[in-house]
Coordinates of C-alpha atoms in Angstrom, one line a residue:
M1419 CA -15.6 17.1 -7.1
E1420 CA -11.9 17.6 -8.0
S1421 CA -10.4 15.7 -10.9
L1422 CA -9.3 12.1 -10.2
V1423 CA -6.5 12.3 -12.8
I1424 CA -3.0 12.4 -11.4
D1425 CA -1.3 15.7 -12.2
T1426 CA 1.6 15.0 -14.5
H1427 CA 2.7 18.6 -14.5
F1428 CA 3.0 18.6 -10.7
W1429 CA 5.3 15.6 -10.6
Q1430 CA 7.6 16.6 -13.4
E1431 CA 11.2 17.0 -11.9
K1432 CA 9.9 16.6 -8.3
S1433 CA 12.6 15.1 -6.1
V1434 CA 11.0 12.1 -4.3
L1435 CA 12.3 9.7 -1.7
I1436 CA 10.5 6.4 -1.2
T1437 CA 11.4 4.2 1.8
G1438 CA 10.6 0.5 1.1
H1439 CA 10.9 1.0 -2.7
T1440 CA 12.0 -2.6 -3.2
G1441 CA 8.7 -3.9 -1.8
F1442 CA 5.6 -4.7 -3.8
K1443 CA 3.8 -1.4 -3.3
G1444 CA 7.0 0.6 -3.3
S1445 CA 8.1 -0.8 -6.6
W1446 CA 4.8 0.1 -8.3
L1447 CA 4.9 3.6 -6.8
S1448 CA 8.5 4.1 -7.9
L1449 CA 7.7 3.0 -11.5
W1450 CA 4.6 5.2 -11.6
L1451 CA 6.5 8.3 -10.4
T1452 CA 9.4 7.8 -12.8
E1453 CA 6.8 7.6 -15.6
L1454 CA 5.3 10.9 -14.3
G1455 CA 8.8 12.5 -14.6
A1456 CA 9.8 12.6 -11.0
K1457 CA 13.4 12.1 -9.8
V1458 CA 13.0 9.1 -7.6
S1459 CA 15.4 7.9 -4.9
G1460 CA 14.8 4.8 -2.9
Y1461 CA 15.9 3.6 0.5
A1462 CA 15.3 0.0 1.5
L1463 CA 16.7 -3.4 2.2
A1464 CA 17.2 -5.8 -0.8
P1465 CA 13.9 -7.5 -2.0
N1466 CA 12.9 -10.2 0.5
T1467 CA 11.2 -12.4 -2.0
Q1468 CA 12.3 -14.3 -5.1
P1469 CA 10.9 -13.4 -7.6
S1470 CA 10.1 -9.8 -6.7
M1471 CA 8.4 -6.9 -8.4
Y1472 CA 11.5 -4.8 -8.0
Q1473 CA 13.6 -7.3 -10.1
A1474 CA 10.8 -8.1 -12.5
I1475 CA 10.6 -4.5 -13.7
E1476 CA 14.3 -3.9 -13.4
L1477 CA 13.6 -0.9 -11.2
E1478 CA 17.3 -0.5 -10.2
T1479 CA 18.0 0.8 -13.7
I1480 CA 15.7 3.8 -13.4
V1481 CA 15.7 4.6 -9.7
D1482 CA 18.6 5.9 -7.5
S1483 CA 18.5 3.0 -5.1
V1484 CA 20.2 2.9 -1.6
T1485 CA 20.3 -0.5 0.1
A1486 CA 20.1 0.2 3.9
D1487 CA 18.1 -0.5 7.0
I1488 CA 15.3 1.9 8.1
S1489 CA 16.6 1.3 11.7
N1490 CA 19.8 3.1 10.8
L1491 CA 18.9 6.7 11.5
A1492 CA 22.4 8.1 10.7
R1493 CA 22.4 6.5 7.2
L1494 CA 18.8 7.5 6.5
S1495 CA 19.6 11.1 7.5
E1496 CA 22.7 11.1 5.3
V1497 CA 20.7 9.9 2.3
M1498 CA 18.0 12.4 2.9
Q1499 CA 20.5 15.2 3.1
Q1500 CA 22.1 14.0 -0.1
T1501 CA 18.9 13.6 -2.1
Q1502 CA 17.1 16.7 -0.8
P1503 CA 13.6 15.3 -1.5
E1504 CA 10.6 17.6 -1.8
V1505 CA 8.2 14.7 -1.1
V1506 CA 8.8 11.6 1.1
F1507 CA 6.7 8.4 0.9
H1508 CA 7.4 6.1 3.9
L1509 CA 6.4 2.5 3.0
A1510 CA 9.3 0.5 4.6
A1511 CA 7.7 -1.9 7.0
Q1512 CA 7.2 -5.4 8.2
S1513 CA 3.8 -5.7 6.5
L1514 CA 2.4 -9.1 7.6
V1515 CA 0.3 -10.4 10.5
K1516 CA 1.7 -13.9 10.9
P1517 CA 5.4 -12.9 10.9
S1518 CA 4.6 -10.3 13.6
Y1519 CA 3.8 -13.2 15.9
L1520 CA 7.1 -14.9 15.1
D1521 CA 9.1 -11.7 15.6
P1522 CA 7.2 -9.1 17.5
V1523 CA 10.3 -7.2 18.6
G1524 CA 11.5 -6.9 15.0
T1525 CA 8.0 -5.8 13.9
Y1526 CA 7.9 -3.0 16.4
Q1527 CA 11.5 -2.0 15.7
I1528 CA 10.8 -1.6 12.0
N1529 CA 7.2 -0.3 12.0
V1530 CA 7.5 2.1 15.0
M1531 CA 11.1 3.1 15.3
G1532 CA 11.4 3.1 11.5
T1533 CA 8.7 5.7 11.4
V1534 CA 10.4 7.7 14.2
N1535 CA 13.6 7.6 12.2
V1536 CA 12.0 8.8 9.0
L1537 CA 10.2 11.7 10.7
E1538 CA 13.4 12.6 12.6
A1539 CA 15.4 12.7 9.4
V1540 CA 12.7 14.8 7.7
R1541 CA 12.7 17.2 10.7
H1542 CA 16.3 18.1 9.8
C1543 CA 15.8 18.3 6.1
P1544 CA 14.2 21.6 5.1
S1545 CA 13.7 20.6 1.4
V1546 CA 10.9 18.2 2.4
K1547 CA 7.4 19.8 1.9
A1548 CA 5.2 16.7 2.0
V1549 CA 5.4 13.4 3.8
V1550 CA 2.9 10.5 3.4
V1551 CA 3.4 7.8 6.1
V1552 CA 1.7 4.6 5.0
T1553 CA 0.2 2.6 7.8
S1554 CA -2.7 0.1 7.4
D1555 CA -6.4 -0.4 7.7
K1556 CA -5.6 -2.8 10.6
C1557 CA -4.6 0.2 12.8
Y1558 CA -8.1 0.5 14.2
E1559 CA -9.3 -1.2 17.3
N1560 CA -11.4 -3.8 15.6
H1561 CA -14.8 -4.5 17.2
E1562 CA -15.9 -6.9 14.5
W1563 CA -18.8 -4.7 13.8
S1564 CA -20.7 -4.4 10.5
W1565 CA -20.0 -0.8 9.6
P1566 CA -16.8 0.8 8.2
Y1567 CA -14.1 2.5 10.2
R1568 CA -13.7 6.3 9.9
E1569 CA -10.4 8.1 10.4
N1570 CA -11.5 9.4 13.9
D1571 CA -12.3 5.9 15.2
R1572 CA -10.2 4.6 18.0
L1573 CA -6.8 3.0 17.2
G1574 CA -5.8 -0.3 18.5
G1575 CA -4.6 -3.7 17.1
H1576 CA -4.8 -7.2 18.5
D1577 CA -1.7 -8.7 16.9
P1578 CA 1.8 -7.1 16.9
Y1579 CA 1.6 -6.0 13.3
S1580 CA -1.7 -4.2 13.6
N1581 CA -0.7 -2.7 16.9
S1582 CA 2.6 -1.5 15.5
K1583 CA 0.7 0.3 12.7
S1584 CA -1.5 2.0 15.4
C1585 CA 1.7 3.0 17.2
A1586 CA 3.1 4.4 13.9
E1587 CA -0.1 6.5 13.6
L1588 CA 0.4 7.9 17.1
V1589 CA 4.1 8.6 16.5
T1590 CA 3.2 10.5 13.3
D1591 CA 0.6 12.5 15.1
S1592 CA 3.0 13.4 17.9
Y1593 CA 5.7 14.5 15.4
R1594 CA 3.2 16.5 13.4
K1595 CA 2.0 18.4 16.5
S1596 CA 5.5 18.7 18.1
F1597 CA 7.7 19.6 15.2
F1598 CA 5.7 20.2 12.0
A1599 CA 2.9 22.4 13.2
D1600 CA 4.6 25.7 12.5
N1601 CA 6.9 25.0 9.6
E1602 CA 6.5 24.3 5.9
T1603 CA 6.5 20.4 6.1
A1604 CA 3.0 18.8 6.0
V1605 CA 2.7 15.2 7.2
A1606 CA -0.2 12.8 6.7
T1607 CA -0.9 9.1 7.2
A1608 CA -2.6 6.8 4.7
R1609 CA -4.6 3.7 5.7
A1610 CA -5.3 1.5 2.7
G1611 CA -7.3 -1.7 2.3
N1612 CA -6.1 -5.1 1.4
V1613 CA -4.0 -4.5 -1.7
I1614 CA -3.8 -7.0 -4.6
G1615 CA -1.9 -6.7 -7.9
G1616 CA 0.8 -8.3 -10.0
G1617 CA 4.3 -8.6 -8.5
D1618 CA 3.5 -9.6 -5.0
W1619 CA 5.2 -12.8 -3.8
S1620 CA 5.0 -12.3 -0.1
D1621 CA 4.4 -15.3 2.2
Y1622 CA 1.2 -15.5 4.2
R1623 CA -0.7 -13.3 1.7
L1624 CA -3.7 -14.6 -0.2
L1625 CA -3.1 -13.7 -3.8
P1626 CA 0.6 -14.7 -3.8
D1627 CA -0.3 -17.9 -2.1
L1628 CA -3.0 -18.5 -4.8
I1629 CA -0.5 -17.8 -7.6
R1630 CA 2.1 -20.1 -6.1
A1631 CA -0.6 -22.8 -5.8
T1632 CA -1.3 -22.6 -9.5
Q1633 CA 2.4 -23.5 -10.1
T1634 CA 2.3 -26.6 -8.0
T1635 CA 0.1 -29.6 -7.2
Q1636 CA -0.1 -29.0 -3.5
A1637 CA -3.5 -28.0 -1.9
L1638 CA -3.5 -24.5 -0.6
E1639 CA -4.3 -23.8 3.1
I1640 CA -6.8 -20.9 3.5
R1641 CA -6.6 -19.8 7.1
H1642 CA -9.8 -17.7 7.3
P1643 CA -12.0 -18.3 4.2
A1644 CA -15.0 -16.4 5.7
A1645 CA -12.9 -13.3 6.8
I1646 CA -14.2 -10.1 5.1
R1647 CA -11.6 -7.6 3.8
P1648 CA -11.6 -4.3 1.8
W1649 CA -9.8 -5.6 -1.3
Q1650 CA -8.4 -3.2 -3.9
H1651 CA -5.9 -3.1 -6.7
V1652 CA -2.5 -1.6 -5.7
L1653 CA -2.9 1.3 -8.2
E1654 CA -6.0 2.4 -6.3
S1655 CA -4.2 3.0 -3.0
L1656 CA -1.1 4.5 -4.8
S1657 CA -3.4 7.0 -6.7
G1658 CA -4.6 8.0 -3.2
Y1659 CA -1.0 8.5 -2.0
L1660 CA -0.1 10.5 -5.0
Q1661 CA -3.1 12.8 -4.7
L1662 CA -2.6 13.2 -1.0
A1663 CA 1.1 14.1 -1.4
Q1664 CA 0.2 16.8 -4.0
K1665 CA -2.5 18.2 -1.7
L1666 CA 0.0 18.3 1.2
F1667 CA 2.5 20.1 -0.9
E1668 CA -0.1 22.6 -2.1
R1669 CA -2.3 23.0 1.0
G1670 CA -0.1 22.1 3.9
D1671 CA -1.7 21.7 7.3
E1672 CA -5.2 21.8 5.7
V1673 CA -4.9 18.1 4.8
A1674 CA -2.1 17.0 7.3
E1675 CA -4.1 14.2 9.0
A1676 CA -5.1 10.6 8.6
W1677 CA -6.8 9.3 5.4
N1678 CA -8.6 6.0 4.5
F1679 CA -8.2 4.6 0.9
G1680 CA -10.4 1.6 0.3
P1681 CA -12.9 0.1 -2.1
V1682 CA -16.6 0.7 -2.5
Q1683 CA -18.7 -1.3 0.0
D1684 CA -19.8 -3.9 -2.6
D1685 CA -16.2 -4.9 -3.1
I1686 CA -15.6 -5.7 0.6
K1687 CA -15.7 -9.5 0.1
P1688 CA -14.9 -12.7 2.0
V1689 CA -11.6 -14.5 1.3
H1690 CA -13.4 -17.4 -0.3
Y1691 CA -14.8 -15.0 -3.0
L1692 CA -11.3 -14.4 -4.3
V1693 CA -10.4 -18.1 -4.1
E1694 CA -13.5 -19.0 -6.1
Q1695 CA -12.6 -16.4 -8.8
A1696 CA -9.1 -17.8 -9.0
Q1697 CA -10.6 -21.3 -9.4
K1698 CA -12.7 -20.1 -12.4
K1699 CA -9.5 -19.1 -14.1
W1700 CA -7.2 -21.9 -12.9
S1701 CA -8.9 -25.2 -12.1
N1702 CA -5.6 -27.0 -11.3
F1703 CA -5.4 -26.3 -7.6
E1704 CA -7.3 -27.3 -4.5
W1705 CA -7.6 -25.6 -1.1
Y1706 CA -8.6 -26.4 2.4
S1707 CA -9.2 -24.6 5.7
P1708 CA -7.5 -25.8 8.9
S1709 CA -9.8 -27.0 11.7
Q1710 CA -8.3 -24.3 13.9
N1711 CA -6.0 -21.4 13.5
E1712 CA -2.9 -20.8 15.6
H1713 CA -3.2 -17.0 15.7
H1714 CA -6.0 -14.4 15.9
E1715 CA -6.9 -12.5 12.8
A1716 CA -9.9 -10.1 12.4
N1717 CA -13.0 -11.6 10.9
I1718 CA -14.4 -8.4 9.4
L1719 CA -12.7 -5.1 8.4
M1720 CA -14.2 -2.3 6.4
L1721 CA -13.1 1.3 5.6
D1722 CA -15.2 4.5 5.3
C1723 CA -13.4 6.5 2.6
S1724 CA -15.9 9.4 2.3
K1725 CA -13.4 11.9 3.6
A1726 CA -10.9 11.1 0.8
R1727 CA -13.7 11.3 -1.8
Q1728 CA -15.0 14.7 -0.6
K1729 CA -11.8 16.5 0.3
L1730 CA -9.2 15.0 -2.0
G1731 CA -11.4 14.1 -5.0
W1732 CA -10.2 10.5 -4.8
Q1733 CA -12.4 7.6 -5.9
P1734 CA -12.0 3.9 -6.4
I1735 CA -11.9 3.1 -10.1
W1736 CA -11.4 -0.7 -10.7
R1737 CA -14.1 -2.9 -9.1
I1738 CA -13.0 -6.1 -7.5
D1739 CA -13.5 -8.4 -10.5
E1740 CA -11.5 -6.1 -12.7
A1741 CA -8.8 -5.7 -10.1
L1742 CA -8.6 -9.5 -9.9
S1743 CA -8.5 -9.8 -13.7
K1744 CA -5.6 -7.3 -13.9
T1745 CA -3.8 -9.2 -11.2
F1746 CA -4.2 -12.5 -12.9
D1747 CA -3.2 -11.0 -16.3
W1748 CA 0.0 -9.7 -14.7
Y1749 CA 1.1 -13.1 -13.4
D1750 CA 0.2 -14.8 -16.7
A1751 CA 2.4 -12.3 -18.5
F1752 CA 5.3 -12.8 -16.0
Y1753 CA 5.2 -16.6 -16.3
S1754 CA 5.0 -16.2 -20.1
G1755 CA 8.2 -14.3 -20.2
N1756 CA 6.9 -10.9 -21.1
N1757 CA 8.7 -7.6 -20.5
M1758 CA 7.2 -6.8 -17.1
R1759 CA 8.2 -3.2 -17.0
E1760 CA 6.4 -2.5 -20.2
F1761 CA 3.4 -4.6 -19.1
S1762 CA 3.2 -2.8 -15.7
L1763 CA 3.4 0.5 -17.4
Q1764 CA 0.5 -0.6 -19.7
Q1765 CA -1.6 -1.4 -16.6
I1766 CA -0.8 2.0 -15.1
Q1767 CA -1.9 3.7 -18.4
Q1768 CA -5.1 1.6 -18.4
F1769 CA -5.8 2.7 -14.9
V1770 CA -5.1 6.4 -15.7
Q1771 CA -7.4 6.2 -18.8
A1772 CA -10.1 4.7 -16.5
T1773 CA -9.7 7.7 -14.1
K1774 CA -10.1 10.1 -17.0
R1775 CA -13.3 8.4 -18.2
Y1776 CA -14.7 8.5 -14.6
S1777 CA -13.8 12.2 -14.2
I1778 CA -15.6 13.0 -17.4
T1779 CA -18.8 11.1 -16.5
A1780 CA -18.9 11.8 -12.7

């Protein structure tokens, strides 16, 4: 098996463009890449939450940040020509199920046409050698069955968000076959599990809702306490994206396809498990489940990540309880007034050290 350790030498002085860098995952990825020595540029709207990870770590001071809409192809193309990236990570998205019901048109515009715009801009930018398009584990046609989805399972999506991510997969596949098959740009998609970690304040997402509940006396509504999800720390999925991007750069079409990044099967837990772990740490909040839910959400979702383990050398490192502990520690540090860039870098270093230990013993 290949080493799990992120290759610092590879990323030194690499020019990288990240769309959606002001979001939760994008901010963590930007911070990690700058620490690896990459020259990072970001293209995104301003953070849509207050607080935000982007502001908490003062990312604007270390990343060349452009505030613009992913729907603006002309501006995106201009920025790509100016920055001449070698690697592109496309994370800009409307990333939540419930808002997709409230604004389906906007969700499709951002998630589908935004992906078209990124790939179109890449098509006219010869400097780009590797592109990772981040979609979602929800891109699969969910049959509510009890075994995990593989990359070659059928795409689908009941709600507009999930369906838009399936569409983004199809768009990427079409561009790969139509425009990137015979050139030096390799394009892949990444389907991660339900990501948790410090710095997420999104509405309608479990951990941010739990954290907000600890700051108030209001009971927390848990829409689907029995729903089963592939939970993982944000650094798990990002390590997969980084390893995939390097393999795309080095191997090209050999790895230009879809990839799952999720937890081990024992860490695929129901929502109420996370709520109970939070109650063990903070006993000052209550929760309830509504008698009925307004919108459909999948009851069970699992990922088969054997391909990433076998072909990329990627492996989950932090088990669910450790991932939750790191997440809770981050928010404790934030609300205690710590320097959150330093604290976040410490967590990245802890994760990297864990990957080194695993690589030695595996």
